[in-house]
Short mmCIF file of N, CA, C and O in Angstrom, two decimals:
data_model
loop_
_atom_site.label_atom_id
_atom_site.label_comp_id
_atom_site.label_asym_id
_atom_site.label_seq_id
_atom_site.Cartn_x
_atom_site.Cartn_y
_atom_site.Cartn_z
N GLN Q 367 -8.00 -61.44 10.74
CA GLN Q 367 -8.78 -62.54 10.08
C GLN Q 367 -8.95 -63.62 11.42
O GLN Q 367 -8.07 -63.98 11.95
N VAL Q 368 -10.21 -63.87 11.46
CA VAL Q 368 -10.61 -64.84 12.31
C VAL Q 368 -10.12 -66.28 11.80
O VAL Q 368 -10.43 -66.63 10.71
N GLN Q 369 -9.48 -67.03 12.69
CA GLN Q 369 -9.24 -68.36 12.54
C GLN Q 369 -10.00 -69.26 13.44
O GLN Q 369 -10.33 -68.97 14.57
N LEU Q 370 -10.41 -70.45 12.99
CA LEU Q 370 -11.17 -71.43 13.81
C LEU Q 370 -10.36 -72.51 14.26
O LEU Q 370 -9.56 -73.16 13.52
N VAL Q 371 -10.62 -72.97 15.47
CA VAL Q 371 -9.82 -74.05 16.03
C VAL Q 371 -10.75 -74.98 16.82
O VAL Q 371 -11.37 -74.53 17.79
N GLU Q 372 -10.87 -76.25 16.31
CA GLU Q 372 -11.71 -77.16 16.97
C GLU Q 372 -10.95 -78.04 18.10
O GLU Q 372 -9.64 -78.18 17.99
N SER Q 373 -11.59 -78.35 19.15
CA SER Q 373 -10.95 -79.28 20.20
C SER Q 373 -12.10 -80.14 20.71
O SER Q 373 -13.20 -79.91 20.51
N GLY Q 374 -11.65 -81.13 21.45
CA GLY Q 374 -12.60 -82.05 22.18
C GLY Q 374 -12.75 -83.44 21.58
O GLY Q 374 -13.55 -84.22 22.23
N GLY Q 375 -12.20 -83.69 20.36
CA GLY Q 375 -12.40 -84.96 19.80
C GLY Q 375 -11.74 -85.99 20.52
O GLY Q 375 -10.89 -85.75 21.53
N GLY Q 376 -12.00 -87.35 20.32
CA GLY Q 376 -11.30 -88.43 20.84
C GLY Q 376 -11.97 -89.75 20.64
O GLY Q 376 -12.82 -89.92 19.66
N LEU Q 377 -11.53 -90.72 21.34
CA LEU Q 377 -12.18 -92.06 21.19
C LEU Q 377 -13.10 -92.37 22.43
O LEU Q 377 -12.57 -92.32 23.52
N VAL Q 378 -14.22 -92.70 22.01
CA VAL Q 378 -15.28 -93.08 23.06
C VAL Q 378 -15.99 -94.33 22.69
O VAL Q 378 -15.80 -94.79 21.44
N GLN Q 379 -16.76 -94.80 23.60
CA GLN Q 379 -17.53 -96.03 23.19
C GLN Q 379 -19.05 -95.68 22.81
O GLN Q 379 -19.45 -94.57 23.21
N ALA Q 380 -19.63 -96.58 22.08
CA ALA Q 380 -21.06 -96.22 21.83
C ALA Q 380 -21.81 -96.06 22.96
O ALA Q 380 -21.71 -96.69 23.94
N GLY Q 381 -22.70 -94.95 22.79
CA GLY Q 381 -23.63 -94.53 23.94
C GLY Q 381 -22.94 -93.41 24.89
O GLY Q 381 -23.67 -92.79 25.59
N ASP Q 382 -21.66 -93.19 24.71
CA ASP Q 382 -21.09 -92.20 25.33
C ASP Q 382 -21.33 -90.74 24.77
O ASP Q 382 -21.97 -90.72 23.75
N SER Q 383 -20.88 -89.70 25.63
CA SER Q 383 -21.19 -88.41 25.17
C SER Q 383 -19.74 -87.60 24.79
O SER Q 383 -18.73 -88.12 25.46
N LEU Q 384 -19.75 -86.63 24.11
CA LEU Q 384 -18.53 -85.95 23.87
C LEU Q 384 -18.87 -84.52 23.46
O LEU Q 384 -19.89 -84.31 22.87
N ARG Q 385 -18.00 -83.53 23.85
CA ARG Q 385 -18.30 -82.20 23.52
C ARG Q 385 -17.13 -81.49 22.79
O ARG Q 385 -16.08 -81.63 23.10
N LEU Q 386 -17.52 -81.14 21.52
CA LEU Q 386 -16.61 -80.43 20.67
C LEU Q 386 -16.69 -78.94 20.84
O LEU Q 386 -17.76 -78.43 21.03
N SER Q 387 -15.59 -78.25 20.94
CA SER Q 387 -15.71 -76.81 20.91
C SER Q 387 -14.99 -76.16 19.75
O SER Q 387 -14.02 -76.79 19.13
N CYS Q 388 -15.45 -75.07 19.21
CA CYS Q 388 -14.88 -74.27 18.16
C CYS Q 388 -14.68 -73.00 18.66
O CYS Q 388 -15.50 -72.35 18.88
N ALA Q 389 -13.30 -72.60 18.81
CA ALA Q 389 -12.77 -71.39 19.26
C ALA Q 389 -12.49 -70.36 18.13
O ALA Q 389 -11.81 -70.79 17.11
N ALA Q 390 -12.84 -69.16 18.25
CA ALA Q 390 -12.50 -67.95 17.29
C ALA Q 390 -11.09 -67.35 17.72
O ALA Q 390 -11.13 -66.75 18.73
N SER Q 391 -10.15 -67.62 16.97
CA SER Q 391 -8.86 -67.02 17.17
C SER Q 391 -8.55 -65.82 16.40
O SER Q 391 -8.95 -65.76 15.20
N GLY Q 392 -8.04 -64.72 17.09
CA GLY Q 392 -7.87 -63.41 16.21
C GLY Q 392 -9.25 -62.63 16.01
O GLY Q 392 -9.17 -61.77 15.26
N GLY Q 393 -10.19 -62.99 16.85
CA GLY Q 393 -11.45 -62.26 16.63
C GLY Q 393 -12.61 -62.92 17.44
O GLY Q 393 -12.30 -63.83 18.21
N THR Q 394 -13.86 -62.62 17.01
CA THR Q 394 -14.89 -63.33 17.60
C THR Q 394 -15.87 -63.95 16.62
O THR Q 394 -15.68 -63.67 15.42
N PHE Q 395 -16.97 -64.67 17.02
CA PHE Q 395 -17.78 -65.11 16.09
C PHE Q 395 -19.07 -64.19 15.78
O PHE Q 395 -19.94 -64.49 15.21
N SER Q 396 -18.79 -62.94 16.25
CA SER Q 396 -19.98 -61.82 16.16
C SER Q 396 -20.40 -61.77 14.74
O SER Q 396 -19.73 -61.56 13.79
N ARG Q 397 -21.86 -62.05 14.58
CA ARG Q 397 -22.56 -61.94 13.29
C ARG Q 397 -22.16 -63.07 12.51
O ARG Q 397 -22.65 -63.09 11.20
N TYR Q 398 -21.35 -64.04 12.81
CA TYR Q 398 -21.12 -65.20 11.96
C TYR Q 398 -22.19 -66.36 12.27
O TYR Q 398 -22.44 -66.48 13.48
N ASN Q 399 -22.59 -66.91 11.35
CA ASN Q 399 -23.47 -68.11 11.47
C ASN Q 399 -22.32 -69.11 11.43
O ASN Q 399 -21.31 -69.15 10.74
N VAL Q 400 -22.51 -70.18 12.28
CA VAL Q 400 -21.52 -71.31 12.52
C VAL Q 400 -22.04 -72.69 12.31
O VAL Q 400 -23.24 -73.02 12.86
N GLY Q 401 -21.40 -73.45 11.57
CA GLY Q 401 -21.84 -74.86 11.28
C GLY Q 401 -20.87 -75.77 11.76
O GLY Q 401 -19.65 -75.51 11.82
N TRP Q 402 -21.30 -77.08 11.73
CA TRP Q 402 -20.45 -78.21 12.09
C TRP Q 402 -20.80 -79.25 10.92
O TRP Q 402 -21.84 -79.51 10.49
N PHE Q 403 -19.61 -79.72 10.44
CA PHE Q 403 -19.66 -80.68 9.29
C PHE Q 403 -18.72 -81.86 9.69
O PHE Q 403 -17.90 -81.70 10.72
N ARG Q 404 -18.90 -83.01 9.10
CA ARG Q 404 -18.10 -84.10 9.41
C ARG Q 404 -17.70 -84.97 8.15
O ARG Q 404 -18.55 -84.79 7.09
N GLN Q 405 -16.58 -85.60 8.10
CA GLN Q 405 -16.07 -86.32 6.88
C GLN Q 405 -15.49 -87.62 7.35
O GLN Q 405 -14.73 -87.69 8.26
N VAL Q 406 -15.88 -88.64 6.53
CA VAL Q 406 -15.29 -89.89 6.71
C VAL Q 406 -14.32 -90.08 5.44
O VAL Q 406 -14.68 -89.85 4.40
N PRO Q 407 -13.16 -90.71 5.61
CA PRO Q 407 -12.42 -90.98 4.42
C PRO Q 407 -13.13 -91.58 3.25
O PRO Q 407 -13.81 -92.58 3.41
N GLY Q 408 -12.92 -90.97 2.03
CA GLY Q 408 -13.52 -91.57 0.81
C GLY Q 408 -14.91 -91.01 0.63
O GLY Q 408 -15.61 -91.40 -0.44
N LYS Q 409 -15.61 -90.29 1.51
CA LYS Q 409 -16.85 -89.79 1.46
C LYS Q 409 -16.80 -88.23 1.44
O LYS Q 409 -15.82 -87.62 1.93
N GLU Q 410 -17.96 -87.74 0.93
CA GLU Q 410 -18.01 -86.25 0.93
C GLU Q 410 -18.31 -85.69 2.48
O GLU Q 410 -18.84 -86.45 3.29
N ARG Q 411 -17.97 -84.49 2.63
CA ARG Q 411 -18.32 -83.80 3.94
C ARG Q 411 -19.75 -83.61 3.89
O ARG Q 411 -20.22 -83.25 3.07
N GLU Q 412 -20.17 -83.84 5.14
CA GLU Q 412 -21.71 -83.81 5.39
C GLU Q 412 -22.01 -82.77 6.49
O GLU Q 412 -21.28 -82.69 7.40
N PHE Q 413 -23.08 -82.06 6.33
CA PHE Q 413 -23.62 -81.24 7.30
C PHE Q 413 -24.17 -82.02 8.57
O PHE Q 413 -24.69 -83.05 8.46
N VAL Q 414 -23.74 -81.37 9.74
CA VAL Q 414 -24.31 -82.03 10.98
C VAL Q 414 -25.14 -80.98 11.80
O VAL Q 414 -26.19 -81.50 12.10
N ALA Q 415 -24.64 -79.89 11.95
CA ALA Q 415 -25.54 -78.85 12.77
C ALA Q 415 -25.07 -77.49 12.41
O ALA Q 415 -23.93 -77.20 12.12
N ALA Q 416 -25.92 -76.45 12.82
CA ALA Q 416 -25.59 -75.15 12.70
C ALA Q 416 -26.53 -74.24 13.55
O ALA Q 416 -27.54 -74.64 13.85
N ILE Q 417 -25.84 -72.95 13.83
CA ILE Q 417 -26.52 -72.07 14.63
C ILE Q 417 -26.38 -70.72 14.08
O ILE Q 417 -25.25 -70.38 13.46
N SER Q 418 -27.46 -69.99 14.22
CA SER Q 418 -27.44 -68.60 13.54
C SER Q 418 -26.55 -67.73 14.37
O SER Q 418 -26.09 -67.97 15.52
N TRP Q 419 -26.26 -66.60 13.85
CA TRP Q 419 -25.33 -65.57 14.34
C TRP Q 419 -25.83 -65.18 15.77
O TRP Q 419 -25.13 -64.77 16.59
N ASP Q 420 -27.21 -65.10 15.92
CA ASP Q 420 -27.69 -64.49 17.19
C ASP Q 420 -28.17 -65.67 18.08
O ASP Q 420 -28.74 -65.45 19.16
N GLY Q 421 -27.90 -66.91 17.81
CA GLY Q 421 -28.19 -68.00 18.58
C GLY Q 421 -29.65 -68.51 18.59
O GLY Q 421 -30.14 -69.37 19.47
N THR Q 422 -30.49 -67.67 17.86
CA THR Q 422 -32.05 -67.93 17.93
C THR Q 422 -32.49 -69.21 17.07
O THR Q 422 -33.49 -69.72 17.28
N SER Q 423 -31.68 -69.51 16.12
CA SER Q 423 -31.97 -70.66 15.22
C SER Q 423 -30.94 -71.71 15.10
O SER Q 423 -29.72 -71.35 15.09
N THR Q 424 -31.42 -73.03 15.31
CA THR Q 424 -30.42 -74.09 15.20
C THR Q 424 -30.83 -75.03 14.08
O THR Q 424 -32.22 -75.06 13.90
N TYR Q 425 -30.04 -75.72 13.41
CA TYR Q 425 -30.49 -76.79 12.44
C TYR Q 425 -29.57 -78.03 12.67
O TYR Q 425 -28.43 -77.79 13.06
N TYR Q 426 -30.24 -79.12 12.31
CA TYR Q 426 -29.64 -80.41 12.51
C TYR Q 426 -29.79 -81.33 11.36
O TYR Q 426 -30.88 -81.41 10.69
N ALA Q 427 -28.86 -82.14 11.01
CA ALA Q 427 -29.09 -83.28 10.12
C ALA Q 427 -29.90 -84.33 10.81
O ALA Q 427 -29.94 -84.37 12.07
N GLY Q 428 -30.75 -84.97 10.02
CA GLY Q 428 -31.63 -86.00 10.63
C GLY Q 428 -31.10 -87.04 11.30
O GLY Q 428 -31.62 -87.60 12.34
N SER Q 429 -29.85 -87.28 10.95
CA SER Q 429 -29.05 -88.40 11.61
C SER Q 429 -28.68 -88.15 12.91
O SER Q 429 -28.26 -88.97 13.95
N VAL Q 430 -28.46 -86.83 13.43
CA VAL Q 430 -28.05 -86.48 14.69
C VAL Q 430 -29.23 -85.64 15.53
O VAL Q 430 -28.81 -85.41 16.70
N LYS Q 431 -30.18 -85.41 14.89
CA LYS Q 431 -31.26 -84.64 15.68
C LYS Q 431 -31.73 -85.36 16.89
O LYS Q 431 -32.07 -86.53 16.68
N GLY Q 432 -31.89 -84.69 17.96
CA GLY Q 432 -32.15 -85.24 19.20
C GLY Q 432 -30.95 -85.89 19.97
O GLY Q 432 -31.29 -86.22 21.24
N ARG Q 433 -29.90 -85.97 19.34
CA ARG Q 433 -28.75 -86.48 20.16
C ARG Q 433 -27.57 -85.40 20.19
O ARG Q 433 -26.94 -85.41 21.17
N PHE Q 434 -27.52 -84.46 19.22
CA PHE Q 434 -26.64 -83.48 19.19
C PHE Q 434 -27.08 -82.16 19.49
O PHE Q 434 -28.31 -81.78 18.97
N THR Q 435 -26.49 -81.20 20.22
CA THR Q 435 -26.88 -79.88 20.39
C THR Q 435 -25.86 -78.85 20.23
O THR Q 435 -24.70 -79.05 20.62
N VAL Q 436 -26.12 -77.89 19.44
CA VAL Q 436 -25.09 -76.80 19.11
C VAL Q 436 -25.55 -75.54 19.87
O VAL Q 436 -26.79 -75.23 20.05
N SER Q 437 -24.64 -74.95 20.40
CA SER Q 437 -24.86 -73.73 21.23
C SER Q 437 -23.70 -72.81 21.11
O SER Q 437 -22.58 -73.16 20.56
N ARG Q 438 -23.78 -71.53 21.48
CA ARG Q 438 -22.68 -70.50 21.31
C ARG Q 438 -22.76 -69.65 22.73
O ARG Q 438 -23.80 -69.52 23.31
N ASP Q 439 -21.72 -69.18 22.98
CA ASP Q 439 -21.63 -68.55 24.28
C ASP Q 439 -21.72 -67.05 24.05
O ASP Q 439 -21.59 -66.48 22.88
N ASN Q 440 -22.15 -66.28 25.10
CA ASN Q 440 -22.42 -64.86 24.97
C ASN Q 440 -21.45 -63.96 24.52
O ASN Q 440 -21.55 -62.91 23.94
N ALA Q 441 -20.12 -64.47 24.86
CA ALA Q 441 -18.88 -63.68 24.57
C ALA Q 441 -18.60 -63.81 22.88
O ALA Q 441 -17.62 -63.29 22.62
N GLU Q 442 -19.35 -64.76 22.42
CA GLU Q 442 -19.03 -65.04 21.00
C GLU Q 442 -17.66 -65.41 20.62
O GLU Q 442 -17.07 -65.17 19.59
N ILE Q 443 -17.16 -66.21 21.63
CA ILE Q 443 -15.74 -66.74 21.29
C ILE Q 443 -15.80 -68.20 21.00
O ILE Q 443 -14.89 -68.76 20.39
N THR Q 444 -16.81 -68.96 21.56
CA THR Q 444 -16.75 -70.48 21.41
C THR Q 444 -18.17 -70.83 20.87
O THR Q 444 -19.26 -70.37 21.45
N VAL Q 445 -18.16 -71.85 20.07
CA VAL Q 445 -19.33 -72.60 19.65
C VAL Q 445 -19.23 -74.05 20.14
O VAL Q 445 -18.13 -74.53 19.67
N THR Q 446 -20.08 -74.59 20.58
CA THR Q 446 -20.02 -75.99 21.10
C THR Q 446 -21.07 -76.93 20.45
O THR Q 446 -22.16 -76.55 20.21
N LEU Q 447 -20.53 -78.09 20.32
CA LEU Q 447 -21.32 -79.21 19.67
C LEU Q 447 -21.22 -80.37 20.82
O LEU Q 447 -20.37 -81.03 21.00
N GLN Q 448 -22.45 -80.43 21.59
CA GLN Q 448 -22.56 -81.59 22.61
C GLN Q 448 -23.11 -82.71 21.81
O GLN Q 448 -24.22 -82.52 21.42
N MET Q 449 -22.54 -83.79 22.09
CA MET Q 449 -22.84 -85.02 21.33
C MET Q 449 -23.19 -86.11 22.32
O MET Q 449 -22.25 -86.34 23.27
N THR Q 450 -24.37 -86.70 22.27
CA THR Q 450 -24.84 -87.79 23.17
C THR Q 450 -25.13 -88.97 22.34
O THR Q 450 -25.43 -88.86 21.22
N SER Q 451 -25.35 -90.05 23.07
CA SER Q 451 -25.68 -91.25 22.58
C SER Q 451 -24.92 -91.67 21.22
O SER Q 451 -25.65 -91.92 20.23
N LEU Q 452 -23.71 -91.44 21.33
CA LEU Q 452 -22.85 -91.56 20.15
C LEU Q 452 -22.85 -92.96 19.55
O LEU Q 452 -23.04 -94.02 20.34
N LYS Q 453 -22.82 -93.13 18.25
CA LYS Q 453 -22.98 -94.41 17.54
C LYS Q 453 -21.62 -94.61 16.72
O LYS Q 453 -20.98 -93.56 16.35
N PRO Q 454 -21.30 -95.82 16.41
CA PRO Q 454 -20.04 -95.95 15.46
C PRO Q 454 -20.19 -95.22 14.13
O PRO Q 454 -19.07 -94.74 13.73
N GLU Q 455 -21.30 -95.06 13.74
CA GLU Q 455 -21.46 -94.21 12.47
C GLU Q 455 -21.15 -92.85 12.56
O GLU Q 455 -21.21 -92.12 11.68
N ASP Q 456 -21.05 -92.34 13.84
CA ASP Q 456 -20.77 -90.94 14.08
C ASP Q 456 -19.21 -90.69 13.94
O ASP Q 456 -18.78 -89.50 13.81
N THR Q 457 -18.46 -91.58 13.82
CA THR Q 457 -17.03 -91.62 13.64
C THR Q 457 -16.56 -90.89 12.45
O THR Q 457 -17.12 -91.09 11.28
N ALA Q 458 -15.88 -89.84 12.55
CA ALA Q 458 -15.47 -88.91 11.46
C ALA Q 458 -14.58 -87.88 11.87
O ALA Q 458 -14.34 -87.80 13.09
N VAL Q 459 -14.04 -87.03 11.08
CA VAL Q 459 -13.40 -85.78 11.37
C VAL Q 459 -14.43 -84.84 11.33
O VAL Q 459 -15.20 -84.68 10.34
N TYR Q 460 -14.46 -84.03 12.53
CA TYR Q 460 -15.57 -82.97 12.61
C TYR Q 460 -14.95 -81.57 12.49
O TYR Q 460 -13.81 -81.23 12.99
N TYR Q 461 -15.55 -80.80 11.62
CA TYR Q 461 -15.07 -79.38 11.25
C TYR Q 461 -16.13 -78.35 11.72
O TYR Q 461 -17.26 -78.53 11.49
N CYS Q 462 -15.62 -77.28 12.25
CA CYS Q 462 -16.48 -76.19 12.40
C CYS Q 462 -16.29 -75.22 11.22
O CYS Q 462 -14.99 -75.16 10.75
N ALA Q 463 -17.20 -74.30 10.96
CA ALA Q 463 -17.02 -73.41 9.81
C ALA Q 463 -17.95 -72.17 10.06
O ALA Q 463 -18.87 -72.35 10.85
N ALA Q 464 -17.59 -71.02 9.54
CA ALA Q 464 -18.36 -69.84 9.86
C ALA Q 464 -18.63 -69.12 8.47
O ALA Q 464 -17.88 -69.21 7.49
N THR Q 465 -19.89 -68.51 8.54
CA THR Q 465 -20.33 -67.82 7.28
C THR Q 465 -21.31 -66.66 7.55
O THR Q 465 -21.95 -66.73 8.61
N TYR Q 466 -21.25 -65.72 6.71
CA TYR Q 466 -22.32 -64.67 6.85
C TYR Q 466 -23.58 -64.95 5.92
O TYR Q 466 -24.56 -64.30 5.94
N GLY Q 467 -23.56 -66.13 5.27
CA GLY Q 467 -24.58 -66.60 4.40
C GLY Q 467 -25.75 -67.07 5.12
O GLY Q 467 -25.66 -67.27 6.34
N ARG Q 468 -26.86 -67.43 4.30
CA ARG Q 468 -28.05 -67.89 5.02
C ARG Q 468 -28.29 -69.35 4.83
O ARG Q 468 -29.08 -70.03 5.56
N TYR Q 469 -27.58 -70.05 3.88
CA TYR Q 469 -27.97 -71.48 3.61
C TYR Q 469 -26.99 -72.37 4.38
O TYR Q 469 -26.03 -72.82 3.85
N LEU Q 470 -27.31 -72.41 5.63
CA LEU Q 470 -26.46 -73.08 6.65
C LEU Q 470 -26.00 -74.45 6.44
O LEU Q 470 -25.16 -74.97 7.06
N LYS Q 471 -26.97 -75.21 5.75
CA LYS Q 471 -26.62 -76.59 5.56
C LYS Q 471 -25.70 -76.95 4.34
O LYS Q 471 -25.39 -78.01 4.11
N ALA Q 472 -25.45 -75.77 3.53
CA ALA Q 472 -24.64 -75.87 2.36
C ALA Q 472 -23.12 -75.66 2.60
O ALA Q 472 -22.85 -74.59 3.08
N GLU Q 473 -22.33 -76.69 2.42
CA GLU Q 473 -20.81 -76.52 2.60
C GLU Q 473 -20.32 -75.41 1.90
O GLU Q 473 -19.48 -74.70 2.49
N ALA Q 474 -20.79 -75.15 0.75
CA ALA Q 474 -20.26 -74.00 -0.14
C ALA Q 474 -20.53 -72.62 0.35
O ALA Q 474 -19.82 -71.64 -0.04
N GLU Q 475 -21.37 -72.60 1.36
CA GLU Q 475 -21.63 -71.19 1.97
C GLU Q 475 -20.54 -70.75 2.70
O GLU Q 475 -20.58 -69.55 3.07
N TYR Q 476 -19.79 -71.54 3.28
CA TYR Q 476 -18.92 -71.27 4.45
C TYR Q 476 -17.53 -71.03 3.91
O TYR Q 476 -16.93 -71.61 2.92
N ARG Q 477 -16.90 -69.83 4.36
CA ARG Q 477 -15.68 -69.32 3.96
C ARG Q 477 -14.53 -69.51 4.87
O ARG Q 477 -13.30 -69.47 4.57
N LEU Q 478 -14.83 -69.73 6.21
CA LEU Q 478 -13.92 -70.09 7.26
C LEU Q 478 -14.09 -71.49 7.74
O LEU Q 478 -15.17 -71.80 8.08
N TRP Q 479 -13.03 -72.13 7.81
CA TRP Q 479 -12.92 -73.54 8.19
C TRP Q 479 -11.76 -73.73 9.20
O TRP Q 479 -10.85 -73.26 9.23
N GLY Q 480 -12.22 -74.60 10.21
CA GLY Q 480 -11.14 -75.05 11.17
C GLY Q 480 -10.38 -76.21 10.58
O GLY Q 480 -10.73 -76.64 9.37
N GLN Q 481 -9.35 -76.86 11.31
CA GLN Q 481 -8.64 -78.00 10.82
C GLN Q 481 -9.18 -79.19 10.99
O GLN Q 481 -8.65 -80.20 10.52
N GLY Q 482 -10.18 -79.27 11.89
CA GLY Q 482 -10.81 -80.49 12.15
C GLY Q 482 -10.48 -81.23 13.31
O GLY Q 482 -9.18 -81.11 13.73
N THR Q 483 -11.27 -82.01 13.90
CA THR Q 483 -10.77 -82.98 15.05
C THR Q 483 -11.50 -84.35 14.91
O THR Q 483 -12.71 -84.40 14.47
N GLN Q 484 -10.78 -85.35 15.21
CA GLN Q 484 -11.23 -86.60 14.94
C GLN Q 484 -12.08 -87.13 16.15
O GLN Q 484 -11.78 -87.02 17.33
N VAL Q 485 -13.17 -87.79 15.85
CA VAL Q 485 -14.08 -88.43 16.77
C VAL Q 485 -14.13 -89.78 16.33
O VAL Q 485 -14.62 -90.13 15.16
N THR Q 486 -13.92 -90.78 17.33
CA THR Q 486 -14.06 -92.15 16.94
C THR Q 486 -14.84 -92.88 17.99
O THR Q 486 -14.53 -92.74 19.25
N VAL Q 487 -15.83 -93.55 17.50
CA VAL Q 487 -16.83 -94.16 18.46
C VAL Q 487 -16.78 -95.72 18.14
O VAL Q 487 -17.08 -96.17 17.07
N SER Q 488 -16.21 -96.39 19.13
CA SER Q 488 -16.13 -97.84 19.15
C SER Q 488 -17.38 -98.64 19.57
O SER Q 488 -18.22 -98.10 20.51
N SER Q 489 -17.66 -99.68 19.01
CA SER Q 489 -18.85 -100.41 19.24
C SER Q 489 -18.74 -101.35 20.50
O SER Q 489 -17.64 -101.63 20.91
#
């Protein structure tokens, strides 16, 4: 059973960059589509970005498009979310998730989830 482990969160200032990684433990991401979601306490988890299993398609929420980039390595072990020009409203717990499904912006589509990593952006 593949397990997902996020890393790379932390405290940064507005305008800074941060790179989150999602590692597949006990297997690989082979043929999994992978998404990133985030959640602020008291609010629903929201879609951030996703990448198709073959890396040919990427999807972004409007609020992060142009600032965040999702990628995956050829060994299918790590999926990365590069975040630039961070804003205080990007503060959240970020989760990676994996699915064989096609509706990559839908939280319900994902069956594997990591434990989350905190990103805090100060103004």
